[in-house]
Amino acid sequence: MAPPGFRPTHVVPKYGMPAWQAPDPARPTVPLDPFLPVQLVERRGDWGHIVCANGWSAWVDGRFLVAVPQDPPTADGGPLTSTTDPRPLLARADRALTGYRSAVEDMVSGDLDGEAFQVRTRGLRIGVVVDGENVWLYDADRGRWVYAEGNRLSTWATDEGPRDAADHGHAPTQIVTTDDP
């Protein structure tokens, strides 16, 4: 039975993975089974401290955990919003990247020192991931990541923390074992 409040954030990769009693390679413990749901509770560099559904915990190489998709949070707790045109965000990202590139060029050419570079780029935030026809853009004005399919944007995640489990509008994911009726 899972402890109260257990919500998996990751699963173990398909080939399983080694685990340690502490973030120390000299202290191995039992390896983890493939696809085991775990909750990542702490990071220390590449080390990840995980808790399993039965309450057992261990340290793993957190880089290899597979993230479980979570409901994207919203800043106001309301429904996710959509807009119809990604072009304004793409234009803002282009301007921000052009400004950053210009500052880098000025610094490399010696026209800008490190302190002036920091002043010139302070507060600049940009995020763009393009994977074929899929694009994720960071909207710094609204503090959110959006996903675009062609000409339609949808909020993917916000800078706000995740909502409480009770606020998701549906029952939480439950782990079912073969021992359950």
Coordinates of C-alpha atoms in Angstrom, one line a residue:
M1 CA 0.0 0.0 0.0
A2 CA 1.3 3.4 -0.9
P3 CA 1.9 5.9 1.9
P4 CA -0.5 8.9 2.1
G5 CA 0.4 11.6 -0.3
F6 CA 2.6 9.4 -2.5
R7 CA 2.4 10.6 -6.1
P8 CA 5.0 9.2 -8.5
T9 CA 7.1 11.8 -10.2
H10 CA 9.2 9.4 -12.1
V11 CA 9.6 5.7 -13.1
V12 CA 12.7 3.6 -13.2
P13 CA 14.0 3.0 -16.8
K14 CA 13.0 -0.1 -18.7
Y15 CA 16.2 -2.0 -17.7
G16 CA 16.0 -1.2 -14.0
M17 CA 18.8 0.7 -12.2
P18 CA 21.2 0.5 -9.3
A19 CA 20.5 2.2 -6.0
W20 CA 22.6 3.2 -3.0
Q21 CA 21.9 3.7 0.7
A22 CA 23.4 7.2 0.5
P23 CA 24.8 9.5 -2.3
D24 CA 28.0 7.4 -2.1
P25 CA 29.0 4.8 -4.7
A26 CA 30.6 2.7 -1.9
R27 CA 27.2 2.0 -0.3
P28 CA 25.1 0.0 -2.9
T29 CA 21.8 -1.4 -2.0
V30 CA 19.2 -3.5 -3.9
P31 CA 18.7 -2.5 -7.6
L32 CA 15.4 -1.1 -8.6
D33 CA 13.0 -3.0 -10.9
P34 CA 12.1 -1.7 -14.3
F35 CA 9.2 0.8 -14.5
L36 CA 8.9 1.1 -10.7
P37 CA 7.0 4.3 -9.9
V38 CA 9.1 6.5 -7.5
Q39 CA 8.8 10.0 -6.1
L40 CA 11.9 12.1 -6.5
V41 CA 12.2 14.1 -3.2
E42 CA 15.7 15.6 -3.4
R43 CA 18.5 16.3 -5.8
R44 CA 22.2 16.6 -5.1
G45 CA 24.0 17.1 -8.4
D46 CA 23.3 14.0 -10.4
W47 CA 22.2 12.0 -7.3
G48 CA 18.5 11.7 -6.8
H49 CA 16.8 10.6 -3.5
I50 CA 13.7 8.6 -4.3
V51 CA 10.9 7.2 -2.3
C52 CA 9.0 4.1 -3.5
A53 CA 5.3 3.4 -3.0
N54 CA 6.0 1.1 -0.1
G55 CA 7.9 3.9 1.7
W56 CA 11.4 2.4 1.0
S57 CA 13.9 5.1 -0.1
A58 CA 17.2 5.1 -1.8
W59 CA 19.7 7.2 -3.8
V60 CA 20.0 6.8 -7.6
D61 CA 21.6 8.5 -10.6
G62 CA 18.7 10.9 -11.1
R63 CA 19.7 11.6 -14.7
F64 CA 18.2 8.3 -15.7
L65 CA 14.8 8.5 -14.1
V66 CA 12.0 8.9 -16.5
A67 CA 9.6 11.7 -15.7
V68 CA 5.9 11.0 -15.3
P69 CA 3.8 13.6 -17.0
Q70 CA 1.9 15.7 -14.4
D71 CA -1.0 18.0 -14.9
P72 CA 0.4 21.4 -15.8
P73 CA -0.1 23.9 -13.0
T74 CA -1.8 27.2 -13.7
A75 CA -1.0 30.5 -12.0
D76 CA -4.5 31.2 -10.8
G77 CA -5.7 27.6 -10.3
G78 CA -8.2 28.1 -13.2
P79 CA -8.4 26.2 -16.4
L80 CA -5.5 26.1 -18.8
T81 CA -5.7 28.8 -21.4
S82 CA -5.3 28.9 -25.1
T83 CA -4.4 31.6 -27.5
T84 CA -4.5 31.3 -31.3
D85 CA -1.3 32.8 -32.6
P86 CA 2.3 31.9 -31.6
R87 CA 3.8 34.7 -33.8
P88 CA 4.0 37.3 -31.0
L89 CA 5.9 35.0 -28.7
L90 CA 8.2 33.9 -31.6
A91 CA 8.9 37.6 -32.3
R92 CA 9.7 38.3 -28.7
A93 CA 12.0 35.2 -28.5
D94 CA 13.7 36.4 -31.7
R95 CA 14.3 39.9 -30.3
A96 CA 15.6 38.5 -27.0
L97 CA 18.0 36.1 -28.7
T98 CA 19.2 38.9 -31.0
G99 CA 19.9 41.2 -28.0
Y100 CA 21.7 38.4 -26.2
R101 CA 23.8 37.6 -29.3
S102 CA 24.7 41.2 -29.7
A103 CA 25.9 41.4 -26.1
V104 CA 28.0 38.3 -26.6
E105 CA 29.5 39.7 -29.7
D106 CA 30.3 43.0 -28.0
M107 CA 31.9 41.1 -25.1
V108 CA 34.0 38.8 -27.4
S109 CA 35.2 41.8 -29.4
G110 CA 36.3 43.6 -26.2
D111 CA 33.7 46.4 -26.4
L112 CA 32.0 45.1 -23.3
D113 CA 33.4 43.8 -20.0
G114 CA 31.9 41.1 -17.8
E115 CA 30.1 43.5 -15.5
A116 CA 28.6 45.5 -18.4
F117 CA 27.6 42.2 -20.0
Q118 CA 25.7 41.2 -16.8
V119 CA 24.0 44.6 -16.7
R120 CA 23.0 44.4 -20.3
T121 CA 21.5 40.9 -20.0
R122 CA 20.0 41.2 -16.5
G123 CA 16.4 40.1 -16.5
L124 CA 16.6 38.5 -20.0
R125 CA 14.7 35.2 -20.1
I126 CA 14.1 33.2 -23.2
G127 CA 13.1 29.7 -23.8
V128 CA 12.5 27.9 -27.2
V129 CA 12.5 24.2 -27.9
V130 CA 11.7 23.2 -31.5
D131 CA 11.3 19.5 -32.3
G132 CA 10.0 19.1 -35.9
E133 CA 6.5 20.6 -36.0
N134 CA 6.3 20.9 -32.2
V135 CA 7.5 24.0 -30.4
W136 CA 7.6 25.0 -26.7
L137 CA 8.0 28.8 -26.0
Y138 CA 8.6 30.6 -22.8
D139 CA 6.3 33.5 -22.2
A140 CA 8.3 35.6 -19.8
D141 CA 5.5 38.2 -19.5
R142 CA 3.1 35.6 -18.1
G143 CA 5.7 33.3 -16.5
R144 CA 4.6 30.2 -18.4
W145 CA 5.7 27.7 -21.0
V146 CA 3.4 27.2 -23.9
Y147 CA 3.2 24.4 -26.5
A148 CA 2.2 25.2 -30.1
E149 CA 0.7 23.0 -32.6
G150 CA 0.7 25.0 -35.8
N151 CA -1.2 28.2 -35.0
R152 CA -2.6 27.2 -31.6
L153 CA -0.9 27.8 -28.3
S154 CA -1.8 26.1 -25.0
T155 CA -0.3 26.7 -21.6
W156 CA 2.0 23.8 -20.7
A157 CA 3.5 24.8 -17.4
T158 CA 3.8 28.0 -15.3
D159 CA 6.5 29.4 -13.0
E160 CA 4.1 28.8 -10.1
G161 CA 4.5 25.6 -8.1
P162 CA 2.2 22.7 -8.7
R163 CA -1.3 22.7 -7.3
D164 CA -2.3 20.5 -4.4
A165 CA -3.6 17.0 -5.4
A166 CA -7.1 18.0 -4.3
D167 CA -7.1 20.8 -6.9
H168 CA -6.5 18.7 -10.0
G169 CA -10.2 18.1 -10.8
H170 CA -9.8 14.3 -10.9
A171 CA -8.8 11.5 -8.7
P172 CA -5.0 11.0 -8.3
T173 CA -3.3 8.3 -10.1
Q174 CA -3.3 5.1 -8.1
I175 CA -0.7 2.3 -8.1
V176 CA -2.3 -1.1 -8.6
T177 CA -0.4 -4.2 -7.6
T178 CA -1.2 -7.8 -8.4
D179 CA -2.0 -8.3 -4.7
D180 CA -4.9 -5.9 -4.8
P181 CA -8.4 -7.3 -5.3

